PDB file of C-alpha atoms and ligand atoms in Angstrom:
ATOM      1  CA  MET A   1     -31.484  14.894  -3.933  1.00 43.00           C
ATOM      2  CA  HIS A   2     -29.936  17.212  -6.427  1.00 53.00           C
ATOM      3  CA  ARG A   3     -27.799  18.879  -3.865  1.00 54.00           C
ATOM      4  CA  PHE A   4     -26.301  15.545  -2.695  1.00 52.00           C
ATOM      5  CA  TYR A   5     -25.639  14.606  -6.272  1.00 50.00           C
ATOM      6  CA  LEU A   6     -23.826  17.892  -6.840  1.00 49.00           C
ATOM      7  CA  ILE A   7     -21.714  17.496  -3.700  1.00 47.00           C
ATOM      8  CA  GLY A   8     -20.820  13.990  -4.832  1.00 47.00           C
ATOM      9  CA  LEU A   9     -19.681  15.324  -8.161  1.00 46.00           C
ATOM     10  CA  ILE A  10     -17.550  18.018  -6.561  1.00 45.00           C
ATOM     11  CA  ILE A  11     -15.898  15.497  -4.235  1.00 45.00           C
ATOM     12  CA  ALA A  12     -15.234  13.128  -7.134  1.00 43.00           C
ATOM     13  CA  ALA A  13     -13.773  15.943  -9.253  1.00 44.00           C
ATOM     14  CA  THR A  14     -11.537  17.211  -6.455  1.00 47.00           C
ATOM     15  CA  ALA A  15     -10.370  13.741  -5.446  1.00 45.00           C
ATOM     16  CA  GLY A  16      -9.195  13.095  -8.980  1.00 44.00           C
ATOM     17  CA  LEU A  17      -6.842  16.053  -8.889  1.00 48.00           C
ATOM     18  CA  SER A  18      -5.653  16.220  -5.313  1.00 55.00           C
ATOM     19  CA  LEU A  19      -2.813  14.491  -3.549  1.00 69.00           C
ATOM     20  CA  ALA A  20      -3.500  12.394  -0.501  1.00 59.00           C
ATOM     21  CA  VAL A  21      -4.699  15.479   1.368  1.00 59.00           C
ATOM     22  CA  ALA A  22      -5.915  14.721   4.875  1.00 70.00           C
ATOM     23  CA  ASP A  23      -7.776  16.680   7.534  1.00 74.00           C
ATOM     24  CA  ASN A  24      -4.587  18.631   8.151  1.00 80.00           C
ATOM     25  CA  GLY A  25      -4.807  19.905   4.568  1.00 88.00           C
ATOM     26  CA  PHE A  26      -1.344  18.512   3.839  1.00 96.00           C
ATOM     27  CA  SER A  27      -0.762  14.764   3.647  1.00 97.00           C
ATOM     28  CA  GLU A  28      -2.648  11.720   4.862  1.00 96.00           C
ATOM     29  CA  TYR A  29       0.731  10.149   5.686  1.00 97.00           C
ATOM     30  CA  VAL A  30       1.727  12.876   8.182  1.00 97.00           C
ATOM     31  CA  ASP A  31       0.230  13.575  11.622  1.00 96.00           C
ATOM     32  CA  GLU A  32       0.127  16.867  13.545  1.00 94.00           C
ATOM     33  CA  GLN A  33       3.602  16.306  15.027  1.00 95.00           C
ATOM     34  CA  GLY A  34       5.120  15.552  11.656  1.00 97.00           C
ATOM     35  CA  ASN A  35       5.340  11.783  12.165  1.00 97.00           C
ATOM     36  CA  ILE A  36       5.444  10.107   8.757  1.00 98.00           C
ATOM     37  CA  ASN A  37       3.664   6.833   7.960  1.00 97.00           C
ATOM     38  CA  LEU A  38       4.695   4.414   5.267  1.00 98.00           C
ATOM     39  CA  PRO A  39       1.849   4.437   2.697  1.00 98.00           C
ATOM     40  CA  GLU A  40      -0.063   1.146   2.562  1.00 95.00           C
ATOM     41  CA  ASP A  41      -0.281  -0.729  -0.704  1.00 94.00           C
ATOM     42  CA  PHE A  42       1.571   1.973  -2.669  1.00 97.00           C
ATOM     43  CA  ARG A  43       2.455  -0.554  -5.387  1.00 96.00           C
ATOM     44  CA  SER A  44      -1.130  -0.637  -6.571  1.00 96.00           C
ATOM     45  CA  SER A  45      -2.242   2.881  -5.624  1.00 96.00           C
ATOM     46  CA  MET A  46       0.757   4.877  -6.874  1.00 98.00           C
ATOM     47  CA  VAL A  47       2.672   5.306 -10.128  1.00 98.00           C
ATOM     48  CA  HIS A  48       5.952   3.421 -10.543  1.00 98.00           C
ATOM     49  CA  LEU A  49       8.420   6.162 -11.498  1.00 98.00           C
ATOM     50  CA  GLY A  50      11.427   4.016 -12.196  1.00 98.00           C
ATOM     51  CA  SER A  51      13.940   1.550 -10.763  1.00 98.00           C
ATOM     52  CA  TRP A  52      17.622   1.494  -9.905  1.00 98.00           C
ATOM     53  CA  TYR A  53      19.763  -1.602  -9.877  1.00 98.00           C
ATOM     54  CA  VAL A  54      22.567  -1.680  -7.314  1.00 98.00           C
ATOM     55  CA  PRO A  55      24.997  -4.537  -8.114  1.00 96.00           C
ATOM     56  CA  GLU A  56      26.638  -4.999  -4.711  1.00 96.00           C
ATOM     57  CA  GLY A  57      26.796  -3.932  -1.051  1.00 96.00           C
ATOM     58  CA  GLY A  58      24.161  -3.661   1.649  1.00 95.00           C
ATOM     59  CA  ALA A  59      21.762  -1.819  -0.650  1.00 96.00           C
ATOM     60  CA  SER A  60      22.181  -4.301  -3.512  1.00 97.00           C
ATOM     61  CA  GLY A  61      19.165  -5.222  -5.554  1.00 98.00           C
ATOM     62  CA  PHE A  62      16.399  -3.143  -7.082  1.00 98.00           C
ATOM     63  CA  HIS A  63      15.288   0.248  -5.803  1.00 98.00           C
ATOM     64  CA  ASP A  64      11.755   0.833  -7.066  1.00 98.00           C
ATOM     65  CA  VAL A  65      10.419   4.390  -6.762  1.00 98.00           C
ATOM     66  CA  TYR A  66       6.742   5.408  -6.571  1.00 98.00           C
ATOM     67  CA  THR A  67       4.691   8.610  -6.328  1.00 98.00           C
ATOM     68  CA  GLU A  68       1.082   9.769  -6.666  1.00 98.00           C
ATOM     69  CA  GLN A  69      -0.453  10.170 -10.099  1.00 97.00           C
ATOM     70  CA  ALA A  70      -1.339  13.760  -9.110  1.00 97.00           C
ATOM     71  CA  THR A  71       2.348  14.419  -8.389  1.00 98.00           C
ATOM     72  CA  VAL A  72       3.287  13.210 -11.866  1.00 98.00           C
ATOM     73  CA  GLU A  73       0.679  15.523 -13.397  1.00 98.00           C
ATOM     74  CA  ALA A  74       1.798  18.500 -11.284  1.00 98.00           C
ATOM     75  CA  PHE A  75       5.482  17.907 -12.037  1.00 98.00           C
ATOM     76  CA  ARG A  76       4.820  17.700 -15.773  1.00 97.00           C
ATOM     77  CA  GLU A  77       3.060  21.053 -15.565  1.00 97.00           C
ATOM     78  CA  THR A  78       5.387  22.971 -13.243  1.00 97.00           C
ATOM     79  CA  GLY A  79       8.682  21.052 -13.175  1.00 97.00           C
ATOM     80  CA  LYS A  80       8.402  20.938  -9.378  1.00 98.00           C
ATOM     81  CA  PHE A  81       7.187  18.564  -6.689  1.00 98.00           C
ATOM     82  CA  PRO A  82       3.908  19.926  -5.267  1.00 98.00           C
ATOM     83  CA  ASP A  83       3.257  20.409  -1.548  1.00 98.00           C
ATOM     84  CA  GLY A  84       2.332  17.041  -0.007  1.00 98.00           C
ATOM     85  CA  ALA A  85       3.952  14.968  -2.776  1.00 98.00           C
ATOM     86  CA  THR A  86       5.055  11.522  -1.596  1.00 98.00           C
ATOM     87  CA  LEU A  87       8.066   9.578  -2.851  1.00 98.00           C
ATOM     88  CA  VAL A  88       8.473   5.960  -1.770  1.00 98.00           C
ATOM     89  CA  LYS A  89      11.581   3.940  -2.546  1.00 98.00           C
ATOM     90  CA  GLU A  90      11.402   0.188  -1.952  1.00 98.00           C
ATOM     91  CA  LEU A  91      14.609  -1.874  -1.791  1.00 98.00           C
ATOM     92  CA  ARG A  92      14.230  -5.481  -2.922  1.00 98.00           C
ATOM     93  CA  SER A  93      16.742  -8.271  -3.276  1.00 98.00           C
ATOM     94  CA  SER A  94      17.496  -9.461  -6.789  1.00 98.00           C
ATOM     95  CA  HIS A  95      17.945 -12.846  -8.369  1.00 97.00           C
ATOM     96  CA  ALA A  96      19.577 -13.623 -11.692  1.00 97.00           C
ATOM     97  CA  GLY A  97      18.851 -16.532 -13.964  1.00 97.00           C
ATOM     98  CA  ASN A  98      18.768 -17.680 -17.545  1.00 98.00           C
ATOM     99  CA  TYR A  99      15.693 -16.831 -19.499  1.00 98.00           C
ATOM    100  CA  THR A 100      14.569 -16.866 -23.088  1.00 98.00           C
ATOM    101  CA  THR A 101      15.716 -13.213 -23.260  1.00 98.00           C
ATOM    102  CA  GLY A 102      19.298 -14.042 -22.270  1.00 98.00           C
ATOM    103  CA  SER A 103      21.556 -15.282 -19.503  1.00 98.00           C
ATOM    104  CA  GLY A 104      22.106 -13.549 -16.167  1.00 96.00           C
ATOM    105  CA  VAL A 105      18.736 -11.813 -16.318  1.00 97.00           C
ATOM    106  CA  SER A 106      17.940 -10.108 -12.987  1.00 97.00           C
ATOM    107  CA  TYR A 107      14.602  -9.552 -11.335  1.00 97.00           C
ATOM    108  CA  ALA A 108      13.436  -8.163  -7.992  1.00 97.00           C
ATOM    109  CA  THR A 109      12.328 -10.855  -5.564  1.00 97.00           C
ATOM    110  CA  ALA A 110       9.647 -10.613  -2.872  1.00 96.00           C
ATOM    111  CA  ASP A 111      12.376 -10.105  -0.242  1.00 97.00           C
ATOM    112  CA  ILE A 112      12.137  -6.485   0.898  1.00 97.00           C
ATOM    113  CA  LYS A 113      15.141  -4.820   2.512  1.00 97.00           C
ATOM    114  CA  GLN A 114      13.712  -1.435   3.454  1.00 98.00           C
ATOM    115  CA  TRP A 115      11.567   1.507   2.435  1.00 98.00           C
ATOM    116  CA  PHE A 116      12.553   5.174   2.165  1.00 98.00           C
ATOM    117  CA  VAL A 117       9.905   7.908   2.119  1.00 98.00           C
ATOM    118  CA  MET A 118      10.083  11.630   1.326  1.00 98.00           C
ATOM    119  CA  ILE A 119       7.109  14.026   1.720  1.00 98.00           C
ATOM    120  CA  LYS A 120       7.346  17.400  -0.015  1.00 98.00           C
ATOM    121  CA  ASP A 121       6.815  20.365   2.317  1.00 98.00           C
ATOM    122  CA  THR A 122       6.800  23.756   0.606  1.00 98.00           C
ATOM    123  CA  GLN A 123       5.676  25.565   3.793  1.00 97.00           C
ATOM    124  CA  GLY A 124       8.551  24.792   6.156  1.00 96.00           C
ATOM    125  CA  ARG A 125       6.359  22.943   8.678  1.00 97.00           C
ATOM    126  CA  PHE A 126       7.681  21.040  11.714  1.00 97.00           C
ATOM    127  CA  THR A 127      10.778  23.212  12.215  1.00 95.00           C
ATOM    128  CA  ASP A 128      11.485  21.521  15.587  1.00 95.00           C
ATOM    129  CA  ASN A 129      11.363  18.010  14.105  1.00 97.00           C
ATOM    130  CA  PRO A 130      14.824  16.716  13.024  1.00 98.00           C
ATOM    131  CA  LEU A 131      13.209  14.626  10.269  1.00 98.00           C
ATOM    132  CA  TRP A 132      11.948  17.690   8.419  1.00 98.00           C
ATOM    133  CA  GLY A 133      13.930  20.277   6.508  1.00 98.00           C
ATOM    134  CA  ASP A 134      15.314  21.381   3.149  1.00 98.00           C
ATOM    135  CA  GLY A 135      11.798  21.162   1.744  1.00 98.00           C
ATOM    136  CA  TRP A 136      11.027  17.561   2.693  1.00 98.00           C
ATOM    137  CA  GLY A 137      10.049  15.174   5.466  1.00 98.00           C
ATOM    138  CA  TRP A 138      12.371  12.127   5.497  1.00 98.00           C
ATOM    139  CA  ALA A 139      11.673   8.592   6.745  1.00 98.00           C
ATOM    140  CA  LEU A 140      13.078   5.055   6.745  1.00 98.00           C
ATOM    141  CA  TYR A 141      11.277   1.789   7.581  1.00 98.00           C
ATOM    142  CA  GLN A 142      12.473  -1.776   7.946  1.00 97.00           C
ATOM    143  CA  PRO A 143      10.325  -4.825   7.207  1.00 95.00           C
ATOM    144  CA  GLY A 144      10.270  -5.952  10.863  1.00 94.00           C
ATOM    145  CA  ASP A 145       8.154  -2.928  11.826  1.00 95.00           C
ATOM    146  CA  ARG A 146       6.470  -0.969   9.054  1.00 95.00           C
ATOM    147  CA  THR A 147       5.169   1.545  11.592  1.00 95.00           C
ATOM    148  CA  ARG A 148       8.492   2.754  12.988  1.00 96.00           C
ATOM    149  CA  ASN A 149      10.501   5.470  11.243  1.00 97.00           C
ATOM    150  CA  VAL A 150      14.043   4.416  12.178  1.00 98.00           C
ATOM    151  CA  ALA A 151      15.701   7.577  10.836  1.00 98.00           C
ATOM    152  CA  ALA A 152      16.654   9.963  13.633  1.00 97.00           C
ATOM    153  CA  SER A 153      17.820  13.042  11.758  1.00 98.00           C
ATOM    154  CA  TYR A 154      17.570  13.736   8.056  1.00 98.00           C
ATOM    155  CA  LYS A 155      20.752  15.785   8.200  1.00 98.00           C
ATOM    156  CA  THR A 156      22.864  12.881   9.381  1.00 98.00           C
ATOM    157  CA  ASP A 157      20.852   9.957   7.963  1.00 98.00           C
ATOM    158  CA  CYS A 158      19.827  11.211   4.517  1.00 98.00           C
ATOM    159  CA  LEU A 159      20.992  14.586   3.264  1.00 98.00           C
ATOM    160  CA  GLY A 160      24.700  13.905   2.662  1.00 98.00           C
ATOM    161  CA  CYS A 161      23.979  11.191   0.113  1.00 98.00           C
ATOM    162  CA  HIS A 162      21.439  13.368  -1.703  1.00 98.00           C
ATOM    163  CA  VAL A 163      23.807  16.333  -2.234  1.00 98.00           C
ATOM    164  CA  PRO A 164      24.562  15.294  -5.859  1.00 98.00           C
ATOM    165  CA  ALA A 165      20.828  15.741  -6.553  1.00 98.00           C
ATOM    166  CA  LYS A 166      20.508  19.073  -4.730  1.00 98.00           C
ATOM    167  CA  ALA A 167      19.832  21.055  -7.917  1.00 98.00           C
ATOM    168  CA  ASN A 168      16.799  18.848  -8.550  1.00 97.00           C
ATOM    169  CA  ASP A 169      15.265  19.392  -5.112  1.00 98.00           C
ATOM    170  CA  TRP A 170      17.412  16.540  -3.667  1.00 98.00           C
ATOM    171  CA  VAL A 171      15.763  13.958  -5.961  1.00 98.00           C
ATOM    172  CA  TYR A 172      17.647  11.822  -8.516  1.00 98.00           C
ATOM    173  CA  ILE A 173      15.137  12.652 -11.235  1.00 97.00           C
ATOM    174  CA  GLU A 174      17.268  11.375 -14.121  1.00 97.00           C
ATOM    175  CA  ALA A 175      15.838   7.919 -13.432  1.00 97.00           C
ATOM    176  CA  TYR A 176      12.230   9.102 -13.560  1.00 98.00           C
ATOM    177  CA  PRO A 177      11.439  10.029 -17.182  1.00 97.00           C
ATOM    178  CA  THR A 178       7.752   9.541 -16.374  1.00 97.00           C
ATOM    179  CA  LEU A 179       7.926  12.937 -14.635  1.00 97.00           C
ATOM    180  CA  THR A 180       8.884  14.784 -17.775  1.00 92.00           C
ATOM    181  CA  GLU A 181       7.417  12.840 -20.674  1.00 82.00           C
TER     182      GLU A 181
HETATM  183  C1  LIG B 201      24.224   5.898   1.002  1.00 81.84           C
HETATM  184  C2  LIG B 201      23.649   7.083   0.423  1.00 81.84           C
HETATM  185  C3  LIG B 201      22.184   7.399   0.727  1.00 81.84           C
HETATM  186  C4  LIG B 201      21.584   7.560   1.951  1.00 81.84           C
HETATM  187  C5  LIG B 201      22.205   7.411   3.324  1.00 81.84           C
HETATM  188  C6  LIG B 201      20.197   7.925   1.688  1.00 81.84           C
HETATM  189  N1  LIG B 201      19.974   7.981   0.338  1.00 81.84           N
HETATM  190 FE1  LIG B 201      18.153   8.228  -0.576  1.00 81.84          FE
HETATM  191  N2  LIG B 201      19.022   7.817  -2.366  1.00 81.84           N
HETATM  192  C7  LIG B 201      20.377   7.688  -2.596  1.00 81.84           C
HETATM  193  C8  LIG B 201      20.607   7.483  -4.007  1.00 81.84           C
HETATM  194  C9  LIG B 201      21.988   7.390  -4.675  1.00 81.84           C
HETATM  195  C10 LIG B 201      19.350   7.429  -4.609  1.00 81.84           C
HETATM  196  C11 LIG B 201      19.048   7.111  -6.070  1.00 81.84           C
HETATM  197  C12 LIG B 201      19.823   5.894  -6.549  1.00 81.84           C
HETATM  198  C13 LIG B 201      19.643   4.645  -5.740  1.00 81.84           C
HETATM  199  O1  LIG B 201      18.561   4.404  -5.179  1.00 81.84           O
HETATM  200  O2  LIG B 201      20.600   3.864  -5.667  1.00 81.84           O
HETATM  201  C14 LIG B 201      18.372   7.670  -3.551  1.00 81.84           C
HETATM  202  C15 LIG B 201      17.009   7.744  -3.742  1.00 81.84           C
HETATM  203  C16 LIG B 201      16.080   8.031  -2.774  1.00 81.84           C
HETATM  204  C17 LIG B 201      14.652   8.134  -2.980  1.00 81.84           C
HETATM  205  C18 LIG B 201      13.960   8.045  -4.309  1.00 81.84           C
HETATM  206  C19 LIG B 201      13.814   9.474  -4.866  1.00 81.84           C
HETATM  207  C20 LIG B 201      15.138  10.062  -5.294  1.00 81.84           C
HETATM  208  O3  LIG B 201      15.675  10.923  -4.572  1.00 81.84           O
HETATM  209  O4  LIG B 201      15.653   9.660  -6.351  1.00 81.84           O
HETATM  210  C21 LIG B 201      14.094   8.409  -1.767  1.00 81.84           C
HETATM  211  C22 LIG B 201      12.613   8.595  -1.483  1.00 81.84           C
HETATM  212  C23 LIG B 201      15.158   8.487  -0.802  1.00 81.84           C
HETATM  213  N3  LIG B 201      16.357   8.236  -1.446  1.00 81.84           N
HETATM  214  C24 LIG B 201      14.994   8.811   0.515  1.00 81.84           C
HETATM  215  C25 LIG B 201      16.011   8.803   1.456  1.00 81.84           C
HETATM  216  C26 LIG B 201      15.802   9.040   2.866  1.00 81.84           C
HETATM  217  C27 LIG B 201      14.468   9.419   3.499  1.00 81.84           C
HETATM  218  C28 LIG B 201      16.998   8.859   3.478  1.00 81.84           C
HETATM  219  C29 LIG B 201      17.327   8.930   4.943  1.00 81.84           C
HETATM  220  C30 LIG B 201      16.487   8.160   5.857  1.00 81.84           C
HETATM  221  C31 LIG B 201      17.963   8.509   2.451  1.00 81.84           C
HETATM  222  N4  LIG B 201      17.329   8.510   1.232  1.00 81.84           N
HETATM  223  C32 LIG B 201      19.281   8.184   2.675  1.00 81.84           C
HETATM  224  C33 LIG B 201      21.366   7.693  -1.646  1.00 81.84           C
HETATM  225  C34 LIG B 201      21.163   7.684  -0.282  1.00 81.84           C
END
């Protein structure tokens, strides 16, 4: 009896601190080949780090960014994203209307455009996989099929646009004060 109780306590204590570590000791969102899955229900299980508002173009609307609570805690301590950290960015259409706070007030609608995912890899895993490199695994999903990563190569599909954020491990952290508060 006592032993089971103790094991339960250890599991509970470890779970509170760890990231979504899976059997592979890395990330529950990544399989042995380095295929990345879009986390389920991240809006309720993760921390909302911040949002961007893009006024026009194909990516217009709100970009809401999420990560694990454990990643927030680790970043506040070390100033770095820990191994296995997950970043999810959800693109949603916006609608503007007049409210008691003012006119032309914008909000994110339920219409989702796409999801971007980055998984921190401090070990340089999956060197043969074109969706891994520069310290991250990179993925893109469209609402039609949440299971299919439509990015082919992070170098051509992602990296160029993240160069301005290179000094911050390719992440636009200025919009995520939760990481440093
Ligand atoms: C057209 C340029 C562009 C491309 C292409 C692009 N990104 Fe980004 N990404 C950005 C910018 C700029 C931000 C922050 C501002 C925003 O969302 O408008 C961002 C933010 C993110 C975020 C939120 C964390 C952060 O860095 O701030 C993730 C996750 C992300 N991108 C993943 C990806 C992945 C994965 C790919 C490739 C499949 C990709 N991006 C391709 C420009 C781009």
